[in-house]
Short mmCIF file of C-alpha atoms in Angstrom, two decimals:
data_model
loop_
_atom_site.label_atom_id
_atom_site.label_comp_id
_atom_site.label_asym_id
_atom_site.label_seq_id
_atom_site.Cartn_x
_atom_site.Cartn_y
_atom_site.Cartn_z
CA MET A 1 0.00 0.00 0.00
CA ASN A 2 1.40 3.34 -1.01
CA VAL A 3 1.36 6.10 1.56
CA ASN A 4 -0.69 8.12 -0.87
CA ASP A 5 -3.50 5.60 -0.56
CA SER A 6 -3.71 6.18 3.14
CA ARG A 7 -7.16 7.00 4.41
CA LEU A 8 -5.70 8.68 7.46
CA PRO A 9 -6.49 12.27 6.41
CA GLU A 10 -10.05 11.41 5.64
CA ILE A 11 -10.55 9.37 8.82
CA LEU A 12 -9.11 12.13 10.92
CA ARG A 13 -11.31 14.71 9.28
CA ARG A 14 -14.46 12.70 9.77
CA ASN A 15 -13.81 11.48 13.28
CA GLY A 16 -11.83 14.39 14.69
CA ALA A 17 -14.29 15.09 17.48
CA GLU A 18 -14.53 11.47 18.66
CA ILE A 19 -10.78 10.99 18.55
CA LEU A 20 -10.33 14.15 20.59
CA THR A 21 -12.80 12.93 23.22
CA ASP A 22 -11.17 9.51 23.44
CA TRP A 23 -7.72 11.03 23.51
CA LEU A 24 -8.57 13.44 26.31
CA ARG A 25 -10.16 10.69 28.37
CA TYR A 26 -7.10 8.52 27.86
CA GLN A 27 -4.66 11.33 28.73
CA GLN A 28 -6.55 12.20 31.87
CA SER A 29 -6.61 8.61 33.04
CA ALA A 30 -3.05 7.75 31.98
CA PRO A 31 -0.75 6.94 34.87
CA VAL A 32 2.26 8.57 33.21
CA GLY A 33 2.78 12.26 33.56
CA ARG A 34 -0.14 12.93 35.83
CA GLU A 35 1.98 13.92 38.81
CA LYS A 36 2.76 17.19 37.12
CA ALA A 37 0.06 17.83 34.61
CA LEU A 38 -1.36 20.72 32.76
CA ARG A 39 -4.73 21.92 33.91
CA ASP A 40 -7.58 20.10 32.18
CA GLY A 41 -8.71 23.16 30.25
CA GLU A 42 -5.22 23.81 29.00
CA LEU A 43 -4.75 20.18 28.04
CA ARG A 44 -8.03 20.15 26.13
CA GLU A 45 -7.11 23.33 24.30
CA GLN A 46 -3.68 21.99 23.38
CA SER A 47 -4.99 18.61 22.26
CA ARG A 48 -7.66 20.23 20.15
CA ALA A 49 -5.17 22.61 18.54
CA PHE A 50 -2.74 19.76 17.88
CA LEU A 51 -5.40 17.60 16.22
CA LYS A 52 -6.45 20.53 14.10
CA ALA A 53 -2.88 21.26 13.04
CA LEU A 54 -2.36 17.56 12.31
CA GLU A 55 -5.52 17.40 10.25
CA GLU A 56 -4.50 20.43 8.22
CA ALA A 57 -1.03 19.05 7.68
CA LEU A 58 -2.46 15.72 6.53
CA ALA A 59 -4.86 17.48 4.22
CA GLY A 60 -1.83 19.26 2.80
CA GLY A 61 -0.33 15.87 1.93
CA VAL A 62 2.02 15.33 4.85
CA ILE A 63 2.10 11.64 5.69
CA SER A 64 5.60 10.35 6.21
CA ASP A 65 7.72 13.47 6.03
CA ILE A 66 7.23 16.15 8.64
CA GLU A 67 10.17 18.22 7.44
CA GLY A 68 8.28 19.66 4.48
CA ALA A 69 6.80 23.13 4.17
CA ALA A 70 3.22 21.81 4.47
CA ALA A 71 3.99 20.64 8.03
CA ALA A 72 5.44 23.97 9.12
CA PRO A 73 2.42 25.10 11.18
CA LEU A 74 2.28 21.67 12.83
CA ARG A 75 5.99 21.82 13.67
CA GLU A 76 5.61 25.31 15.01
CA PHE A 77 2.74 24.31 17.24
CA LEU A 78 4.58 21.26 18.57
CA GLY A 79 7.73 23.30 19.11
CA GLU A 80 5.83 25.86 21.14
CA ALA A 81 4.15 23.15 23.24
CA ALA A 82 7.50 21.44 23.88
CA ARG A 83 9.21 24.70 24.81
CA ALA A 84 6.44 25.59 27.22
CA ARG A 85 6.68 22.17 28.87
CA ALA A 86 10.46 22.38 29.13
CA ARG A 87 10.20 25.74 30.86
CA GLN A 88 7.52 24.45 33.22
CA GLY A 89 9.78 21.60 34.29
CA PHE A 90 8.12 18.61 32.62
CA THR A 91 10.35 15.62 31.89
CA PRO A 92 11.17 14.77 28.27
CA GLY A 93 9.12 11.59 28.70
CA GLN A 94 6.02 13.50 29.72
CA THR A 95 6.50 15.88 26.84
CA ALA A 96 6.77 13.13 24.24
CA THR A 97 3.94 11.13 25.81
CA PHE A 98 1.58 13.95 24.94
CA VAL A 99 2.08 13.05 21.27
CA PHE A 100 2.50 9.28 21.65
CA SER A 101 -0.72 8.93 23.62
CA LEU A 102 -2.63 9.84 20.47
CA LYS A 103 -1.88 6.36 19.16
CA LEU A 104 -4.45 4.59 21.29
CA PRO A 105 -7.56 6.54 20.26
CA LEU A 106 -6.32 6.85 16.69
CA PHE A 107 -5.63 3.13 16.29
CA GLY A 108 -8.98 2.34 17.88
CA ARG A 109 -10.70 4.46 15.27
CA LEU A 110 -8.68 2.85 12.47
CA ARG A 111 -9.70 -0.61 13.67
CA GLN A 112 -13.37 0.38 13.46
CA GLU A 113 -12.89 1.86 9.99
CA TYR A 114 -11.08 -1.11 8.50
CA GLY A 115 -13.11 -3.82 10.20
CA SER A 116 -11.92 -7.18 8.91
CA ASP A 117 -9.45 -5.84 6.34
CA ALA A 118 -6.39 -6.96 8.34
CA ALA A 119 -3.80 -6.14 5.68
CA GLY A 120 -5.19 -2.66 5.15
CA LEU A 121 -5.36 -2.06 8.90
CA ALA A 122 -1.76 -3.19 9.43
CA ALA A 123 -0.51 -0.92 6.65
CA GLU A 124 -2.51 2.03 7.92
CA ILE A 125 -1.33 1.51 11.48
CA TRP A 126 2.24 1.42 10.28
CA THR A 127 1.76 4.71 8.44
CA ALA A 128 0.19 6.33 11.49
CA THR A 129 2.86 4.97 13.83
CA GLU A 130 5.61 6.32 11.64
CA LEU A 131 4.01 9.75 11.55
CA ILE A 132 3.34 9.98 15.27
CA ASP A 133 6.80 8.69 16.14
CA GLN A 134 8.36 11.40 14.06
CA LEU A 135 6.23 14.03 15.75
CA GLY A 136 7.10 12.64 19.19
CA LEU A 137 10.80 12.66 18.41
CA TYR A 138 10.48 16.20 17.15
CA THR A 139 9.02 17.37 20.46
CA THR A 140 11.89 15.66 22.30
CA GLU A 141 14.39 17.43 20.08
CA ILE A 142 12.84 20.83 20.73
CA TYR A 143 12.60 20.03 24.42
CA GLN A 144 16.31 19.25 24.52
CA LYS A 145 17.17 22.42 22.64
CA THR A 146 15.12 24.52 25.04
CA ARG A 147 16.80 22.88 28.00
CA ASP A 148 20.23 23.62 26.54
CA GLU A 149 19.26 27.24 26.05
CA ILE A 150 18.07 27.48 29.64
CA ILE A 151 21.33 25.97 30.91
CA ALA A 152 23.46 28.29 28.79
CA ARG A 153 21.53 31.31 30.02
CA GLN A 154 21.86 30.24 33.63
CA GLN A 155 25.60 29.75 33.23
CA GLN A 156 25.91 33.24 31.84
CA GLU A 157 23.87 34.68 34.67
CA LEU A 158 25.93 32.80 37.22
CA LEU A 159 29.08 34.17 35.69
CA GLU A 160 27.82 37.72 35.94
CA LEU A 161 26.33 37.33 39.37
CA SER A 162 29.25 35.68 41.02
CA THR A 163 31.79 38.46 40.70
CA PRO A 164 30.65 41.44 42.70
CA VAL A 165 33.23 44.05 43.62
CA VAL A 166 32.32 45.81 46.85
CA LYS A 167 33.67 49.03 48.26
CA LEU A 168 34.82 48.46 51.83
CA TRP A 169 36.20 51.85 52.71
CA GLU A 170 37.59 54.98 51.15
CA GLY A 171 40.06 53.66 48.58
CA ILE A 172 39.60 50.00 49.48
CA VAL A 173 37.62 47.50 47.42
CA ALA A 174 37.04 43.82 48.07
CA LEU A 175 36.38 41.03 45.60
CA PRO A 176 34.90 37.95 47.27
CA LEU A 177 35.49 35.06 44.90
CA ILE A 178 33.11 32.12 45.07
CA GLY A 179 33.50 28.94 43.07
CA THR A 180 36.21 27.59 40.83
CA LEU A 181 38.39 30.05 39.00
CA ASP A 182 38.86 29.11 35.34
CA SER A 183 40.21 31.16 32.47
CA ALA A 184 36.83 32.50 31.37
CA ARG A 185 35.91 33.57 34.87
CA THR A 186 39.30 35.10 35.53
CA GLN A 187 38.73 37.33 32.54
CA VAL A 188 35.36 38.49 33.89
CA VAL A 189 36.72 38.90 37.40
CA MET A 190 39.71 40.86 36.19
CA GLU A 191 37.61 43.18 34.06
CA SER A 192 35.06 43.97 36.75
CA LEU A 193 37.78 44.47 39.37
CA LEU A 194 39.76 46.86 37.18
CA GLN A 195 36.61 48.77 36.24
CA GLN A 196 35.73 49.23 39.88
CA ILE A 197 39.26 50.27 40.78
CA VAL A 198 39.01 53.09 38.24
CA GLN A 199 35.48 54.02 39.24
CA ILE A 200 36.06 54.12 42.98
CA GLY A 201 39.63 55.29 42.74
CA ALA A 202 40.77 52.46 44.96
CA SER A 203 44.41 52.07 45.83
CA ILE A 204 43.99 48.69 47.53
CA ALA A 205 42.01 45.68 46.38
CA ILE A 206 41.39 42.70 48.64
CA ILE A 207 40.78 39.44 46.79
CA ASP A 208 39.02 37.06 49.16
CA ILE A 209 39.26 33.41 48.16
CA THR A 210 37.31 31.92 51.07
CA GLY A 211 34.76 30.57 48.59
CA VAL A 212 37.28 29.05 46.20
CA PRO A 213 37.26 25.31 46.91
CA THR A 214 40.72 24.43 45.62
CA VAL A 215 43.78 26.35 44.60
CA ASP A 216 46.03 24.58 42.13
CA THR A 217 48.82 26.01 40.02
CA LEU A 218 46.37 27.18 37.35
CA VAL A 219 44.13 29.02 39.81
CA ALA A 220 47.19 30.57 41.43
CA GLN A 221 48.38 31.72 38.04
CA HIS A 222 45.00 33.30 37.34
CA LEU A 223 45.11 35.05 40.71
CA LEU A 224 48.58 36.38 40.07
CA LYS A 225 47.50 37.67 36.67
CA THR A 226 44.68 39.62 38.29
CA VAL A 227 47.08 40.98 40.90
CA ALA A 228 49.57 42.02 38.22
CA ALA A 229 46.88 43.81 36.19
CA ALA A 230 45.64 45.68 39.25
CA ARG A 231 49.18 46.67 40.09
CA LEU A 232 49.67 48.07 36.59
CA MET A 233 46.68 50.29 37.22
CA GLY A 234 48.24 51.49 40.43
CA ALA A 235 46.35 49.42 42.99
CA ASP A 236 47.92 47.01 45.46
CA CYS A 237 46.30 43.64 46.03
CA ILE A 238 45.95 41.61 49.18
CA ILE A 239 44.82 38.00 48.93
CA SER A 240 42.76 36.92 51.92
CA GLY A 241 40.69 33.98 53.04
CA ILE A 242 43.44 31.41 52.64
CA ARG A 243 42.38 28.32 54.57
CA PRO A 244 45.00 26.13 56.25
CA GLN A 245 44.54 23.35 53.69
CA ILE A 246 45.01 25.82 50.88
CA ALA A 247 48.15 27.20 52.49
CA GLN A 248 49.46 23.62 52.63
CA THR A 249 48.53 22.96 49.00
CA ILE A 250 50.16 26.18 47.85
CA VAL A 251 53.45 25.30 49.51
CA HIS A 252 53.34 21.64 48.43
CA LEU A 253 52.71 22.63 44.83
CA GLY A 254 55.54 25.14 45.02
CA VAL A 255 53.26 27.95 43.89
CA GLU A 256 55.15 31.21 44.11
CA LEU A 257 52.82 33.98 45.15
CA GLY A 258 55.63 36.47 44.72
CA ASN A 259 55.49 39.53 46.90
CA VAL A 260 51.70 39.57 47.13
CA ALA A 261 50.52 40.15 50.67
CA THR A 262 48.37 37.28 51.93
CA ARG A 263 46.20 37.00 55.02
CA ALA A 264 44.09 34.26 56.55
CA THR A 265 40.92 36.30 56.97
CA LEU A 266 39.25 39.20 55.28
CA ALA A 267 39.23 41.14 58.55
CA ASP A 268 42.97 40.83 58.85
CA ALA A 269 43.46 41.91 55.27
CA PHE A 270 41.18 44.88 55.86
CA ARG A 271 43.25 45.94 58.85
CA LEU A 272 46.39 45.76 56.71
CA ALA A 273 44.71 47.76 53.97
CA LEU A 274 43.68 50.45 56.43
CA ARG A 275 47.22 50.69 57.75
CA ARG A 276 48.64 50.98 54.26
CA THR A 277 46.27 53.78 53.39
CA GLY A 278 47.06 55.54 56.65
CA GLN A 279 43.65 55.01 58.22
CA ALA A 280 42.50 53.33 61.40
CA VAL A 281 39.29 52.16 62.98
CA VAL A 282 39.09 52.85 66.70
CA LYS A 283 36.61 51.80 69.33
CA ALA A 284 34.21 54.57 70.27
CA GLU A 285 34.57 55.24 73.96
CA THR A 286 30.99 56.37 74.39
CA ALA A 287 29.60 53.18 72.95
CA ARG A 288 29.17 51.29 76.16
CA MET B 1 58.87 64.32 13.20
CA GLU B 2 56.50 64.69 16.12
CA HIS B 3 57.63 64.53 19.71
CA ILE B 4 55.86 63.97 22.98
CA PRO B 5 56.24 67.08 25.16
CA ILE B 6 58.09 66.71 28.43
CA LEU B 7 57.12 69.27 31.07
CA LYS B 8 59.30 70.18 34.00
CA MET B 9 57.56 70.69 37.34
CA GLY B 10 60.04 71.47 40.06
CA GLU B 11 62.27 68.47 40.42
CA PHE B 12 59.90 66.23 38.47
CA LEU B 13 59.33 65.68 34.77
CA LEU B 14 55.80 65.22 33.54
CA VAL B 15 55.06 63.28 30.35
CA THR B 16 51.48 63.07 29.12
CA ILE B 17 50.93 60.71 26.26
CA GLN B 18 47.84 61.85 24.40
CA VAL B 19 48.30 60.23 21.02
CA ASP B 20 48.51 56.62 20.02
CA MET B 21 52.06 55.45 20.44
CA HIS B 22 53.98 54.02 17.58
CA ASP B 23 57.45 52.59 17.68
CA ARG B 24 59.32 55.66 16.38
CA LEU B 25 57.51 57.93 18.81
CA VAL B 26 58.31 55.82 21.83
CA THR B 27 61.96 55.52 20.81
CA ALA B 28 62.12 59.29 20.43
CA LEU B 29 60.50 59.70 23.84
CA GLN B 30 63.11 57.46 25.38
CA GLU B 31 65.92 59.57 23.98
CA ASP B 32 64.30 62.92 24.81
CA LEU B 33 63.50 61.83 28.31
CA THR B 34 66.94 60.51 29.17
CA ASP B 35 68.43 63.72 27.79
CA ARG B 36 66.10 65.86 29.88
CA ILE B 37 66.75 63.88 33.06
CA ALA B 38 70.47 64.29 32.61
CA ALA B 39 70.09 67.99 31.78
CA THR B 40 67.69 68.93 34.58
CA LEU B 41 68.85 66.45 37.23
CA ALA B 42 65.21 65.55 37.75
CA ARG B 43 64.43 63.32 40.73
CA GLY B 44 61.24 61.81 39.39
CA VAL B 45 59.37 61.13 36.16
CA LEU B 46 55.60 60.85 35.91
CA ILE B 47 54.19 59.29 32.76
CA ASP B 48 50.44 59.69 32.29
CA ILE B 49 49.05 57.11 29.87
CA SER B 50 45.37 57.57 30.68
CA SER B 51 44.47 58.35 27.07
CA LEU B 52 46.43 55.42 25.72
CA GLN B 53 43.91 52.87 24.49
CA MET B 54 46.23 50.33 22.97
CA VAL B 55 49.64 48.91 23.68
CA ASP B 56 51.69 46.22 22.03
CA SER B 57 54.57 44.25 23.43
CA PHE B 58 57.14 46.71 22.08
CA ILE B 59 55.59 49.74 23.75
CA GLY B 60 55.06 47.76 26.93
CA ARG B 61 58.69 46.79 27.00
CA MET B 62 59.78 50.34 26.21
CA LEU B 63 57.82 51.63 29.21
CA GLY B 64 59.79 49.24 31.37
CA ASN B 65 63.05 50.29 29.69
CA ILE B 66 62.33 53.98 30.23
CA ALA B 67 61.76 53.32 33.92
CA GLY B 68 65.00 51.35 34.14
CA MET B 69 67.01 54.07 32.39
CA SER B 70 65.53 56.80 34.56
CA ARG B 71 66.49 54.88 37.66
CA VAL B 72 70.06 54.58 36.44
CA LEU B 73 70.04 58.35 35.99
CA GLY B 74 68.74 58.84 39.51
CA ALA B 75 65.06 59.48 38.82
CA GLU B 76 62.11 57.37 39.95
CA THR B 77 59.38 56.65 37.40
CA VAL B 78 55.66 56.41 38.09
CA VAL B 79 53.25 55.33 35.37
CA VAL B 80 49.73 56.58 36.06
CA GLY B 81 46.24 56.17 34.69
CA MET B 82 46.55 52.89 32.85
CA GLN B 83 43.24 51.80 31.32
CA PRO B 84 41.84 48.41 32.43
CA SER B 85 42.00 47.07 28.88
CA VAL B 86 45.65 48.09 28.59
CA ALA B 87 46.47 46.46 31.93
CA ILE B 88 44.80 43.22 30.85
CA THR B 89 46.65 43.27 27.53
CA LEU B 90 50.02 43.78 29.20
CA VAL B 91 49.39 40.96 31.66
CA GLU B 92 48.29 38.64 28.86
CA LEU B 93 51.48 39.56 27.00
CA GLY B 94 53.40 38.52 30.10
CA LEU B 95 54.67 42.05 30.73
CA SER B 96 53.90 42.95 34.30
CA LEU B 97 56.40 45.86 34.28
CA ARG B 98 58.19 44.81 37.43
CA GLY B 99 60.20 47.69 38.81
CA VAL B 100 57.82 50.30 37.47
CA ARG B 101 55.77 52.15 40.06
CA THR B 102 52.15 52.70 39.19
CA ALA B 103 49.36 54.90 40.48
CA LEU B 104 45.71 55.40 39.63
CA ASP B 105 45.83 59.05 38.58
CA VAL B 106 48.22 62.00 38.33
CA GLU B 107 47.41 63.24 41.82
CA LYS B 108 48.15 59.89 43.47
CA GLY B 109 51.18 59.51 41.25
CA MET B 110 52.57 62.84 42.41
CA ASP B 111 52.02 61.87 46.04
CA LEU B 112 53.80 58.59 45.47
CA LEU B 113 56.68 60.28 43.69
CA ARG B 114 57.11 62.82 46.49
CA ALA B 115 57.04 60.05 49.11
CA VAL B 116 59.62 57.99 47.23
CA VAL B 117 61.94 60.91 46.57
CA GLU B 118 61.67 62.07 50.17
CA GLN B 119 62.59 58.59 51.36
CA ASP B 120 65.57 58.51 49.03
CA GLY B 121 66.62 62.00 50.06
CA ASP B 122 67.20 60.78 53.61
CA ASP B 123 70.16 58.65 52.73
CA GLY B 124 72.23 61.54 51.48
CA GLY B 125 71.38 61.42 47.78
CA ALA B 126 72.76 64.18 45.61
CA VAL B 127 70.42 67.06 46.37
CA GLU B 128 71.10 70.08 44.27
CA PRO B 129 71.26 73.33 46.21
CA GLU B 130 68.27 75.55 45.45
#
């Protein structure tokens, strides 16, 4: 049987309403994907729109190839549905099941239509399966793409969020580093630190590495690069927040921190910075 | 051929680079500056590069050389106002200009220069009679 002989378009057109009813009932009773489901109204609306788009695509001659221009509206609709589900936190399985679950009501209808014509029924079911599988895979693809986009965006946001430069005092800025320091981040850190040094007119920058889990030779090199750049601008750097383990690692690795001042805590580094800038914080005598 | 002006302010020389540096210009600056230091017995040199947007490895190295030569002639050098992008470029080029003093702006640079010269003056450096 040639795909062009398929009665699928005609069957769908004639029995659209019944298939929709069956499909909705099946989706609402299905065990899969009900733990996080769309509201019933939304589901009905989406199912109806999908069936309509499918019907139009089939009428336009789309049977086995969903890449063609005639299937563009159908693809667009599915893409939108998949993107929405990805953003709402559905699993890929739940997303694809939305399409795959159409098989049951559709096959049921086909069985009624073909009656005892077993060969015709088998061929028609194969055609329908092929079509629905392609559509299901397409939703998974879009879902994956949307997820990747979300992850990329979050990474970017994390990168921007995680490097605040704070002004501690007149002429003193601090840069609390959190997380691993790789080349890309060093670049961002360096740029924002230097910008702030110019803006605030800071002569001392404290780089606090309390939140950096490990310091290896590469991280140390990145740190030293930042220190060197700040020095070129005319600001001294103090590295603070060096935990005992990190001090041990630094010495074991033979990392040469040069003549950069280092302190165990941010408070200690701040005291040093104040002294270097000729300032002091004293206890107020009236404050008791 | 164009030259970068060198201004004398008391015992300091002030160089403000306001055009993009090219190799000939920086070589000329090096010669002019060493001449002026020797002629005026300047105690300090302040080089303002705040309008310099771009450096290459040659100019970076020349800045270091100028500082080294000035020191030999008895003058301290302070480079002030380096742009963040220039600083990053120099570091990426592996030129951290060790031995060159830096400051954020001209005012801080002048303060630094005065402090350094004063410190040096204590140990009986050649102070010209005013």
